[in-house]
Amino acid sequence: MASDTPESLMTLCTDFCLRNLDGTLGYLLDKETLRLHPDIFLPSEICDRLVNEYVELVNTACTFEPHESFFSLFSDPRSTRLTRIHLREDLVQDQDLEAIRKQDLVELYLTNCEKLSAKSLQTLRSFSHTLVSLSLFGCANIFYEEENPGGCEDECLVNPTCQVLVKDFTFEGFSRLRFLNLGRMIDGVPVESLLRPLNSLAALDLSGIQTSDAAFLTQWKDSLVSLVLYNMDLSDDHIRVIVQLHKLRHLDISRDRLSSYYKFKLTRKVLSLFVQKLGNLMSLDISGHMILENCSISKMDEEAGQTSIEPSKSSIMPFRALKRPLQFLGLFETSLCRLTHIPAYKVSGDKNEEQVLNAIEAYTEHRPEITSRAINLLFDIARIERCNQLLRALKLVITALKCHKYDKNIQVTGSAALFYLTNSEYRSEQSVKLRRQVIQVVLNGMESYQEVTVQRNCCLTLCNFSIPEELEFQYRRVNELLLSILNPTRQDESIQRIAVHLCNALVCQVDNDHKEAVGKMGFVVVCVACFCLSLRSHACHTPS
């Protein structure tokens, strides 16, 4: 049973302050710019939380209105201290980073911030003396600068048609930087010269970046413990470089098998090299690779008995030489995940529920294309079999839907999975708090994504809840969304029939105040218009 533990006082206070900024922490200067009250000092523990929760609210709560000058609250390090912040999506613009440039940031994660331009590269230099961890994952335009200043009409957008690629920026002066993520960086940026000034990198992510010569990686052979080369076109030369990085504890050379034709195949020799040369390896991801058959032993030769993670019994021959089981082994969409004895405590794959959940957990943040296929497998498990790790499955799907609210594939597969994970069979295992989280993410999906399949899945999922009791905390919002579905101009009658059923259930069993509120929204007028349209088209609907 999931816990109904109430939110902490810190969480409640943070949420209240963010929803009432000009009445709590700050005031409006010239009716536009937020300024912190002069008698307030906030330590980093509070400031980091305020910023990170603000980003979460903007990206997941459709009812939350962002404030253009929010980051100006943290412009003065004498009254506010920021150290570790995670910013994502189009919320963040150049002027927002500029507003906090005086802060001594230790950790800065920028994920899919496509509105950032080369102006922000210069702002990053302000943090060079303190920054230890930096992620620019998916910030596709951060290496573009305006070719003719004043030439682009909308300063809020980065338009590559009037931009030129910056090739002379390097990480010179970032002496403390140890963790760097450049995943999905724009083509054409000279990675080798960009990274050359960094002497002691411990973790590097070059997901989606193509380089024919990876020899530059050897400059960190005595310091690099984590290397991610997801969707990099590998060759034997890349492998020769990788096995020289003897300190590696985490290696990810996985790929999206649907992205493009891929020549490189993993052989028994390559896997044996990893085991022999990378003695500290604790985590390895080879998901999506074509694996030659000589890597595994035959079914007849597999040791009988219970499934074992002991390397000596491994069904993957090269891994029998491991000194200890791996902490994680990524085998999603490979033939190896279906073998019996796999020497790892946690395996991502498509063989069973455990492997599928591990895949969703591992790939949600940065790999929506993989996550959507893993959630689709979970959907099949929930639909055909019984889901044995219900609470974990629900939380992972909710996280994926929040993280990728504009990704069609995740919204379709995620909303479909929620329908089966919230049905009556599982209700006793779900807390009120968890079921409310499901309702909120479903409503977010309905507001953010107007795709027919998503709308239908979300409406069907709402039918799994006790109406009106479980929906009453979002009563007005639910009705407004259902009324938009009932708009006569919409063509999908199957969704409209579900919406009529939900509206009927919401209205019939509530007090007069709720009924009056729904009436004022125009429920009766919209329903009559729907019925008139049905009469004119000679359509006949059976009762819900």
Coordinates of C-alpha atoms in Angstrom, one line a residue:
M1 CA 0.0 0.0 0.0
A2 CA 1.4 3.4 -1.0
S3 CA 1.8 5.9 1.8
D4 CA -0.6 8.8 2.5
T5 CA 2.1 10.7 4.4
P6 CA 1.4 14.4 4.2
E7 CA 3.7 16.8 2.4
S8 CA 6.5 18.2 4.6
L9 CA 6.3 21.8 5.9
M10 CA 9.2 22.8 3.7
T11 CA 7.3 21.5 0.6
L12 CA 4.1 23.3 1.6
C13 CA 5.9 26.6 2.3
T14 CA 7.9 26.4 -0.9
D15 CA 4.8 25.8 -3.0
F16 CA 2.9 28.6 -1.3
C17 CA 5.7 31.1 -1.7
L18 CA 6.1 30.3 -5.4
R19 CA 2.4 30.7 -6.0
N20 CA 2.4 34.0 -4.2
L21 CA 5.8 35.5 -5.0
D22 CA 4.9 39.2 -4.8
G23 CA 3.1 38.7 -1.5
T24 CA 5.8 36.7 0.3
L25 CA 9.4 36.8 -0.8
G26 CA 9.3 39.8 -3.1
Y27 CA 7.5 42.9 -4.4
L28 CA 6.9 44.2 -7.9
L29 CA 9.2 47.1 -9.0
D30 CA 7.5 49.3 -11.6
K31 CA 4.7 46.7 -11.7
E32 CA 6.9 44.4 -13.7
T33 CA 10.2 43.3 -12.2
L34 CA 10.3 41.1 -9.1
R35 CA 12.6 42.3 -6.3
L36 CA 13.4 40.5 -3.1
H37 CA 12.3 42.3 0.1
P38 CA 15.3 44.1 1.6
D39 CA 15.0 42.4 5.0
I40 CA 15.2 38.8 3.6
F41 CA 18.3 36.6 3.5
L42 CA 17.9 33.1 2.1
P43 CA 20.6 30.3 2.4
S44 CA 21.4 28.0 -0.5
E45 CA 19.3 25.1 0.8
I46 CA 16.2 27.3 0.4
C47 CA 17.2 29.1 -2.7
D48 CA 18.1 25.9 -4.6
R49 CA 14.8 24.4 -3.6
L50 CA 12.8 27.5 -4.7
V51 CA 14.4 27.5 -8.1
N52 CA 14.2 23.8 -8.7
E53 CA 10.5 23.6 -7.5
Y54 CA 9.7 26.6 -9.7
V55 CA 11.0 24.8 -12.7
E56 CA 9.0 21.7 -11.8
L57 CA 5.8 23.7 -11.3
V58 CA 6.2 25.5 -14.7
N59 CA 6.8 22.3 -16.5
T60 CA 4.2 20.1 -14.8
A61 CA 1.4 22.2 -13.4
C62 CA -0.6 23.7 -16.2
T63 CA -2.4 26.0 -13.8
F64 CA 0.9 27.6 -12.6
E65 CA 1.8 30.9 -14.3
P66 CA 5.5 31.6 -14.6
H67 CA 6.9 35.1 -13.8
E68 CA 9.2 36.7 -16.4
S69 CA 11.5 38.2 -13.8
F70 CA 11.6 35.2 -11.4
F71 CA 15.4 34.8 -11.6
S72 CA 16.0 38.4 -10.7
L73 CA 15.1 37.5 -7.1
F74 CA 18.5 35.7 -7.0
S75 CA 20.6 38.4 -8.6
D76 CA 22.4 39.5 -5.4
P77 CA 24.5 36.8 -3.7
R78 CA 24.5 38.9 -0.5
S79 CA 20.9 38.1 0.1
T80 CA 20.4 34.9 -1.8
R81 CA 22.7 31.9 -2.4
L82 CA 22.4 29.5 -5.2
T83 CA 24.7 26.4 -5.5
R84 CA 22.8 23.5 -7.3
I85 CA 20.1 24.2 -9.8
H86 CA 18.4 22.2 -12.5
L87 CA 16.7 24.1 -15.3
R88 CA 14.9 22.6 -18.3
E89 CA 12.8 23.3 -21.4
D90 CA 11.9 26.6 -22.9
L91 CA 11.4 28.2 -19.5
V92 CA 15.0 29.4 -19.4
Q93 CA 16.3 32.2 -21.6
D94 CA 19.6 34.1 -21.9
Q95 CA 18.5 36.9 -19.6
D96 CA 17.6 34.4 -16.8
L97 CA 21.1 33.0 -16.6
E98 CA 22.5 36.6 -16.9
A99 CA 20.3 37.5 -13.8
I100 CA 22.1 34.9 -11.6
R101 CA 25.6 35.3 -13.0
K102 CA 27.0 36.6 -9.7
Q103 CA 26.1 33.4 -7.9
D104 CA 28.8 30.8 -7.1
L105 CA 27.2 27.8 -8.8
V106 CA 28.7 24.4 -8.1
E107 CA 26.1 22.4 -10.1
L108 CA 24.2 23.7 -13.2
Y109 CA 22.0 21.3 -15.2
L110 CA 20.5 22.8 -18.3
T111 CA 18.2 20.3 -20.1
N112 CA 16.6 20.9 -23.5
C113 CA 16.9 24.7 -23.0
E114 CA 16.5 25.5 -26.7
K115 CA 16.1 29.3 -26.2
L116 CA 19.6 29.7 -24.9
S117 CA 22.1 31.2 -27.3
A118 CA 25.8 31.9 -27.4
K119 CA 25.1 34.8 -25.0
S120 CA 24.7 32.2 -22.3
L121 CA 28.1 30.7 -23.1
Q122 CA 29.6 34.0 -22.0
T123 CA 27.5 33.9 -18.8
L124 CA 28.8 30.4 -18.1
R125 CA 32.3 31.9 -17.8
S126 CA 31.0 33.7 -14.7
F127 CA 30.6 30.4 -13.0
S128 CA 33.9 28.9 -14.2
H129 CA 35.8 29.3 -10.9
T130 CA 33.2 27.3 -8.9
L131 CA 31.4 25.0 -11.3
V132 CA 32.0 21.3 -10.7
S133 CA 29.0 19.8 -12.6
L134 CA 27.6 21.2 -15.9
S135 CA 25.0 19.7 -18.2
L136 CA 24.1 21.3 -21.5
F137 CA 22.0 18.3 -22.7
G138 CA 19.8 19.2 -25.6
C139 CA 20.6 22.9 -25.6
A140 CA 20.8 22.8 -29.3
N141 CA 21.2 26.5 -29.9
I142 CA 23.6 27.5 -27.2
F143 CA 26.5 27.5 -29.7
Y144 CA 24.7 29.9 -32.1
E145 CA 25.1 33.7 -32.0
E146 CA 23.3 36.3 -34.0
E147 CA 25.1 37.1 -37.3
N148 CA 23.8 40.7 -37.5
P149 CA 22.8 42.1 -34.1
G150 CA 19.3 43.4 -34.3
G151 CA 18.6 41.2 -37.3
C152 CA 16.1 38.9 -35.6
E153 CA 12.8 40.3 -34.7
D154 CA 11.9 38.2 -31.7
E155 CA 14.7 38.2 -29.1
C156 CA 13.0 35.4 -27.2
L157 CA 13.7 32.9 -30.0
V158 CA 16.9 31.5 -31.3
N159 CA 16.6 31.3 -35.1
P160 CA 19.4 29.4 -36.7
T161 CA 18.6 30.9 -40.1
C162 CA 20.1 34.2 -38.9
Q163 CA 22.7 32.7 -36.6
V164 CA 26.3 31.5 -37.0
L165 CA 28.0 28.7 -35.2
V166 CA 30.4 29.6 -32.5
K167 CA 33.6 27.5 -32.8
D168 CA 36.1 29.4 -30.7
F169 CA 34.5 28.8 -27.3
T170 CA 36.4 26.4 -25.0
F171 CA 36.2 25.5 -21.3
E172 CA 39.4 27.4 -20.5
G173 CA 39.4 28.5 -16.9
F174 CA 36.8 25.8 -15.7
S175 CA 39.5 24.4 -13.4
R176 CA 37.1 22.6 -11.0
L177 CA 34.8 21.1 -13.6
R178 CA 34.6 17.3 -13.2
F179 CA 31.2 16.3 -14.6
L180 CA 30.1 17.4 -18.1
N181 CA 27.1 16.5 -20.2
L182 CA 27.1 17.7 -23.8
G183 CA 24.5 15.3 -25.1
R184 CA 22.7 16.1 -28.3
M185 CA 24.9 19.1 -29.0
I186 CA 24.5 20.7 -32.4
D187 CA 26.7 19.2 -35.3
G188 CA 29.7 21.2 -36.2
V189 CA 31.0 22.1 -32.7
P190 CA 34.7 21.1 -32.5
V191 CA 34.4 18.8 -29.4
E192 CA 38.1 18.0 -29.1
S193 CA 39.2 21.7 -28.9
L194 CA 36.2 22.5 -26.7
L195 CA 37.2 20.0 -24.1
R196 CA 41.0 20.2 -24.3
P197 CA 41.5 22.7 -21.4
L198 CA 39.7 20.3 -18.9
N199 CA 42.4 18.4 -17.1
S200 CA 40.6 16.2 -14.7
L201 CA 37.2 15.2 -16.0
A202 CA 35.6 12.4 -14.1
A203 CA 32.3 12.0 -16.1
L204 CA 31.6 12.9 -19.7
D205 CA 28.4 12.4 -21.7
L206 CA 28.7 12.8 -25.5
S207 CA 25.3 11.3 -26.4
G208 CA 24.4 11.7 -30.1
I209 CA 27.7 13.4 -31.0
Q210 CA 29.6 11.9 -33.9
T211 CA 33.4 11.9 -34.0
S212 CA 35.5 9.6 -36.1
D213 CA 38.6 10.1 -33.9
A214 CA 38.0 9.5 -30.2
A215 CA 41.7 9.5 -29.3
F216 CA 41.3 12.8 -27.4
L217 CA 39.5 10.8 -24.7
T218 CA 42.8 9.3 -23.5
Q219 CA 43.8 12.6 -21.9
W220 CA 41.5 11.6 -19.1
K221 CA 42.5 7.9 -18.9
D222 CA 43.6 8.4 -15.3
S223 CA 40.6 10.3 -14.1
L224 CA 37.5 9.4 -16.2
V225 CA 35.1 7.1 -14.3
S226 CA 31.9 7.6 -16.3
L227 CA 31.6 7.8 -20.1
V228 CA 28.4 7.9 -22.1
L229 CA 28.5 7.6 -25.9
Y230 CA 24.8 6.8 -26.6
N231 CA 24.0 6.8 -30.3
M232 CA 27.6 7.5 -31.3
D233 CA 28.6 5.6 -34.5
L234 CA 31.3 3.3 -33.1
S235 CA 34.2 1.6 -34.8
D236 CA 37.0 -0.6 -33.8
D237 CA 39.1 2.5 -33.3
H238 CA 36.6 3.8 -30.7
I239 CA 36.8 0.5 -28.9
R240 CA 40.6 0.7 -28.8
V241 CA 40.4 4.1 -27.2
I242 CA 37.7 3.1 -24.7
V243 CA 39.6 0.2 -23.3
Q244 CA 42.5 2.5 -22.4
L245 CA 40.3 4.4 -20.0
H246 CA 41.2 1.9 -17.2
K247 CA 39.5 3.9 -14.4
L248 CA 36.0 3.6 -15.9
R249 CA 33.3 2.4 -13.6
H250 CA 30.3 3.3 -15.8
L251 CA 30.4 2.8 -19.6
D252 CA 27.3 3.4 -21.9
I253 CA 27.7 2.7 -25.6
S254 CA 24.0 2.0 -26.1
R255 CA 22.0 3.1 -29.1
D256 CA 18.5 3.5 -30.4
R257 CA 18.1 0.6 -32.8
L258 CA 15.5 2.5 -34.8
S259 CA 17.4 5.7 -35.3
S260 CA 19.5 4.7 -38.3
Y261 CA 21.4 1.9 -40.1
Y262 CA 24.3 0.9 -37.9
K263 CA 27.3 -1.1 -39.2
F264 CA 29.1 -1.8 -35.9
K265 CA 28.3 -5.1 -34.2
L266 CA 29.3 -6.2 -30.7
T267 CA 31.4 -9.3 -30.8
R268 CA 32.6 -11.7 -28.2
K269 CA 36.1 -10.2 -28.6
V270 CA 34.8 -6.6 -27.8
L271 CA 33.0 -7.7 -24.7
S272 CA 36.0 -9.7 -23.6
L273 CA 38.2 -6.6 -24.0
F274 CA 35.8 -4.6 -21.7
V275 CA 36.1 -7.3 -19.0
Q276 CA 39.9 -7.7 -19.3
K277 CA 40.9 -4.0 -19.6
L278 CA 38.2 -2.2 -17.5
G279 CA 38.7 -4.0 -14.2
N280 CA 36.8 -1.3 -12.2
L281 CA 33.6 -1.5 -14.3
M282 CA 30.4 -1.6 -12.3
S283 CA 27.9 -0.5 -14.9
L284 CA 27.7 -1.3 -18.6
D285 CA 25.0 -0.4 -21.1
I286 CA 25.0 -2.0 -24.5
S287 CA 21.3 -1.7 -25.2
G288 CA 20.1 -1.6 -28.9
H289 CA 23.2 -3.2 -30.3
M290 CA 23.3 -6.1 -32.7
I291 CA 25.0 -8.9 -30.7
L292 CA 26.7 -11.7 -32.6
E293 CA 25.6 -15.2 -31.5
N294 CA 29.0 -16.3 -30.3
C295 CA 28.6 -14.0 -27.2
S296 CA 26.2 -16.4 -25.5
I297 CA 26.2 -20.1 -24.7
S298 CA 23.5 -22.4 -26.0
K299 CA 20.4 -23.2 -24.0
M300 CA 21.6 -26.8 -23.7
D301 CA 24.8 -25.7 -22.1
E302 CA 23.2 -23.3 -19.6
E303 CA 23.5 -24.4 -16.0
A304 CA 20.4 -25.8 -14.6
G305 CA 18.8 -24.5 -11.4
Q306 CA 17.6 -21.1 -10.2
T307 CA 18.6 -17.9 -12.0
S308 CA 22.1 -16.8 -10.9
I309 CA 24.0 -13.6 -11.1
E310 CA 27.4 -15.2 -10.4
P311 CA 29.8 -14.5 -13.2
S312 CA 31.0 -18.1 -13.3
K313 CA 27.6 -19.3 -14.3
S314 CA 26.9 -16.4 -16.8
S315 CA 25.0 -17.2 -20.0
I316 CA 27.1 -14.4 -21.6
M317 CA 30.4 -16.1 -22.2
P318 CA 32.8 -13.0 -22.0
F319 CA 31.2 -12.0 -18.6
R320 CA 32.3 -15.2 -17.0
A321 CA 35.7 -13.5 -16.5
L322 CA 34.1 -10.7 -14.4
K323 CA 35.5 -10.5 -10.8
R324 CA 32.1 -9.6 -9.4
P325 CA 28.5 -9.1 -10.7
L326 CA 27.8 -5.7 -12.3
Q327 CA 25.6 -3.3 -10.5
F328 CA 23.8 -2.5 -13.7
L329 CA 23.8 -4.0 -17.2
G330 CA 21.8 -2.4 -20.0
L331 CA 20.5 -5.0 -22.5
F332 CA 17.2 -3.3 -23.7
E333 CA 16.3 -4.5 -27.2
T334 CA 19.1 -7.0 -27.4
S335 CA 19.0 -10.8 -27.6
L336 CA 21.1 -11.1 -24.5
C337 CA 18.4 -9.9 -22.1
R338 CA 16.4 -13.1 -22.6
L339 CA 19.2 -15.4 -21.4
T340 CA 18.9 -17.2 -18.0
H341 CA 22.0 -16.3 -16.1
I342 CA 23.0 -12.6 -16.3
P343 CA 25.8 -11.4 -14.0
A344 CA 24.2 -8.1 -12.8
Y345 CA 22.1 -7.0 -9.9
K346 CA 19.9 -4.8 -12.1
V347 CA 19.3 -5.4 -15.8
S348 CA 17.3 -3.3 -18.3
G349 CA 15.7 -5.3 -21.0
D350 CA 12.4 -6.5 -22.5
K351 CA 12.1 -10.0 -21.1
N352 CA 10.0 -9.3 -18.0
E353 CA 8.4 -6.7 -15.8
E354 CA 11.5 -6.1 -13.7
Q355 CA 13.7 -5.5 -16.8
V356 CA 11.1 -3.2 -18.4
L357 CA 10.8 -1.1 -15.2
N358 CA 14.6 -0.8 -14.9
A359 CA 14.6 0.4 -18.5
I360 CA 12.0 3.1 -17.9
E361 CA 13.9 4.2 -14.7
A362 CA 17.2 4.4 -16.5
Y363 CA 16.2 6.2 -19.7
T364 CA 13.3 8.5 -18.8
E365 CA 15.2 11.8 -18.4
H366 CA 17.3 11.9 -21.6
R367 CA 16.0 9.2 -23.9
P368 CA 12.2 9.6 -24.5
E369 CA 12.5 7.5 -27.7
I370 CA 13.6 4.5 -25.7
T371 CA 11.3 5.2 -22.8
S372 CA 8.2 5.3 -24.9
R373 CA 8.9 1.8 -26.2
A374 CA 9.6 0.5 -22.6
I375 CA 6.3 2.0 -21.4
N376 CA 4.6 0.3 -24.3
L377 CA 5.9 -3.0 -23.0
L378 CA 4.7 -2.2 -19.5
F379 CA 1.3 -1.4 -21.1
D380 CA 1.2 -5.0 -22.5
I381 CA 2.2 -6.4 -19.2
A382 CA -0.5 -4.5 -17.3
R383 CA -3.1 -5.4 -20.0
I384 CA -2.4 -9.1 -20.4
E385 CA -0.8 -10.2 -17.1
R386 CA -0.8 -8.8 -13.6
C387 CA 1.7 -6.0 -12.7
N388 CA 3.6 -7.2 -9.6
Q389 CA 5.4 -3.9 -8.9
L390 CA 2.4 -1.6 -9.2
L391 CA 3.5 1.3 -7.1
R392 CA 6.9 1.5 -8.8
A393 CA 5.3 1.2 -12.2
L394 CA 2.8 4.0 -11.5
K395 CA 5.5 6.4 -10.2
L396 CA 7.7 5.7 -13.2
V397 CA 5.0 6.4 -15.7
I398 CA 3.9 9.5 -13.8
T399 CA 7.5 10.8 -13.9
A400 CA 7.8 10.1 -17.6
L401 CA 4.6 11.9 -18.4
K402 CA 5.7 14.9 -16.4
C403 CA 9.1 15.0 -17.9
H404 CA 7.9 14.7 -21.5
K405 CA 4.5 16.4 -21.6
Y406 CA 4.9 17.4 -25.3
D407 CA 6.3 14.0 -26.5
K408 CA 3.5 12.4 -28.5
N409 CA 4.7 8.8 -28.1
I410 CA 5.2 9.0 -24.4
Q411 CA 1.9 10.7 -23.9
V412 CA 0.1 8.0 -25.9
T413 CA 1.8 5.0 -24.3
G414 CA 1.9 6.5 -20.8
S415 CA -1.8 7.5 -20.7
A416 CA -2.7 4.0 -22.1
A417 CA -0.6 2.3 -19.4
L418 CA -2.3 4.5 -16.6
F419 CA -5.7 3.2 -17.7
Y420 CA -4.7 -0.4 -16.9
L421 CA -2.6 0.5 -13.8
T422 CA -5.5 2.3 -12.1
N423 CA -8.3 -0.2 -12.7
S424 CA -10.3 -1.7 -9.9
E425 CA -8.0 -4.7 -9.6
Y426 CA -5.2 -2.5 -8.2
R427 CA -7.2 0.1 -6.3
S428 CA -6.5 -1.3 -2.8
E429 CA -2.8 -0.9 -3.3
Q430 CA -3.0 2.8 -4.2
S431 CA -3.1 5.7 -1.7
V432 CA -5.3 8.8 -2.0
K433 CA -2.1 10.8 -2.6
L434 CA -0.9 8.6 -5.4
R435 CA -4.3 8.5 -7.1
R436 CA -4.4 12.3 -7.0
Q437 CA -1.0 12.4 -8.7
V438 CA -2.4 10.2 -11.4
I439 CA -5.4 12.5 -11.8
Q440 CA -3.2 15.6 -12.0
V441 CA -0.9 14.1 -14.6
V442 CA -3.9 12.9 -16.7
L443 CA -5.4 16.4 -16.6
N444 CA -2.0 17.9 -17.5
G445 CA -1.9 15.6 -20.6
M446 CA -5.4 16.6 -21.6
E447 CA -4.5 20.3 -21.4
S448 CA -1.1 20.1 -23.0
Y449 CA -1.7 17.6 -25.8
Q450 CA -4.9 17.7 -28.0
E451 CA -4.1 14.5 -29.8
V452 CA -7.2 12.3 -30.1
T453 CA -5.6 9.1 -28.7
V454 CA -4.2 10.9 -25.7
Q455 CA -7.6 12.5 -25.0
R456 CA -9.4 9.2 -25.2
N457 CA -6.9 7.4 -23.0
C458 CA -7.1 10.2 -20.4
C459 CA -10.9 10.2 -20.4
L460 CA -11.0 6.4 -20.0
T461 CA -8.5 6.6 -17.1
L462 CA -10.7 9.1 -15.3
C463 CA -13.5 6.5 -15.5
N464 CA -11.4 4.3 -13.2
F465 CA -11.9 6.7 -10.3
S466 CA -14.8 7.2 -8.0
I467 CA -16.8 10.0 -9.4
P468 CA -17.3 12.7 -8.1
E469 CA -15.5 11.9 -4.8
E470 CA -11.9 11.4 -6.2
L471 CA -12.2 14.2 -8.8
E472 CA -13.7 16.8 -6.5
F473 CA -10.3 18.3 -5.6
Q474 CA -9.9 19.3 -9.3
Y475 CA -13.7 19.7 -9.9
R476 CA -13.7 22.9 -12.0
R477 CA -10.6 22.0 -14.0
V478 CA -12.1 18.6 -14.9
N479 CA -15.4 20.1 -16.0
E480 CA -13.7 22.8 -18.1
L481 CA -11.6 20.1 -19.9
L482 CA -14.6 17.9 -20.5
L483 CA -16.6 20.8 -21.9
S484 CA -13.8 21.6 -24.4
I485 CA -14.1 18.0 -25.5
L486 CA -17.9 18.3 -25.9
N487 CA -17.4 21.3 -28.3
P488 CA -19.6 20.3 -31.3
T489 CA -16.8 21.2 -33.7
R490 CA -14.8 18.2 -32.5
Q491 CA -15.3 15.2 -34.7
D492 CA -14.4 12.3 -32.5
E493 CA -17.8 11.1 -31.2
S494 CA -16.3 8.2 -29.1
I495 CA -14.5 10.7 -26.9
Q496 CA -17.6 12.9 -26.7
R497 CA -19.6 10.0 -25.4
I498 CA -17.1 9.3 -22.7
A499 CA -17.0 13.0 -21.8
V500 CA -20.9 13.1 -21.5
H501 CA -20.7 10.1 -19.2
L502 CA -18.1 11.7 -17.0
C503 CA -19.9 15.1 -16.9
N504 CA -23.2 13.3 -16.0
A505 CA -21.5 11.5 -13.1
L506 CA -19.8 14.7 -11.9
V507 CA -23.0 16.7 -11.9
C508 CA -25.6 14.3 -10.7
Q509 CA -24.1 13.4 -7.3
V510 CA -22.9 16.8 -6.1
D511 CA -24.5 19.7 -4.1
N512 CA -26.3 22.6 -5.6
D513 CA -23.3 24.9 -5.5
H514 CA -21.3 22.6 -7.8
K515 CA -24.3 22.1 -10.1
E516 CA -24.8 25.9 -10.4
A517 CA -21.1 26.3 -11.1
V518 CA -21.2 23.7 -13.9
G519 CA -24.3 25.4 -15.3
K520 CA -22.5 28.8 -15.4
M521 CA -19.7 27.1 -17.4
G522 CA -22.2 26.4 -20.2
F523 CA -22.6 22.6 -19.7
V524 CA -26.3 22.6 -20.6
V525 CA -25.8 24.7 -23.7
V526 CA -22.9 22.6 -25.0
C527 CA -24.8 19.3 -24.4
V528 CA -27.9 20.6 -26.2
A529 CA -25.7 21.7 -29.1
C530 CA -24.2 18.1 -29.2
F531 CA -27.6 16.5 -29.2
C532 CA -28.8 18.9 -32.0
L533 CA -25.8 18.0 -34.1
S534 CA -26.5 14.3 -33.6
L535 CA -30.1 14.7 -34.6
R536 CA -29.1 16.6 -37.8
S537 CA -26.7 13.8 -38.7
H538 CA -29.2 11.1 -37.8
A539 CA -26.7 9.6 -35.4
C540 CA -28.0 7.3 -32.6
H541 CA -26.0 6.8 -29.4
T542 CA -26.6 4.0 -26.9
P543 CA -26.7 5.2 -23.3
S544 CA -23.3 5.2 -21.5

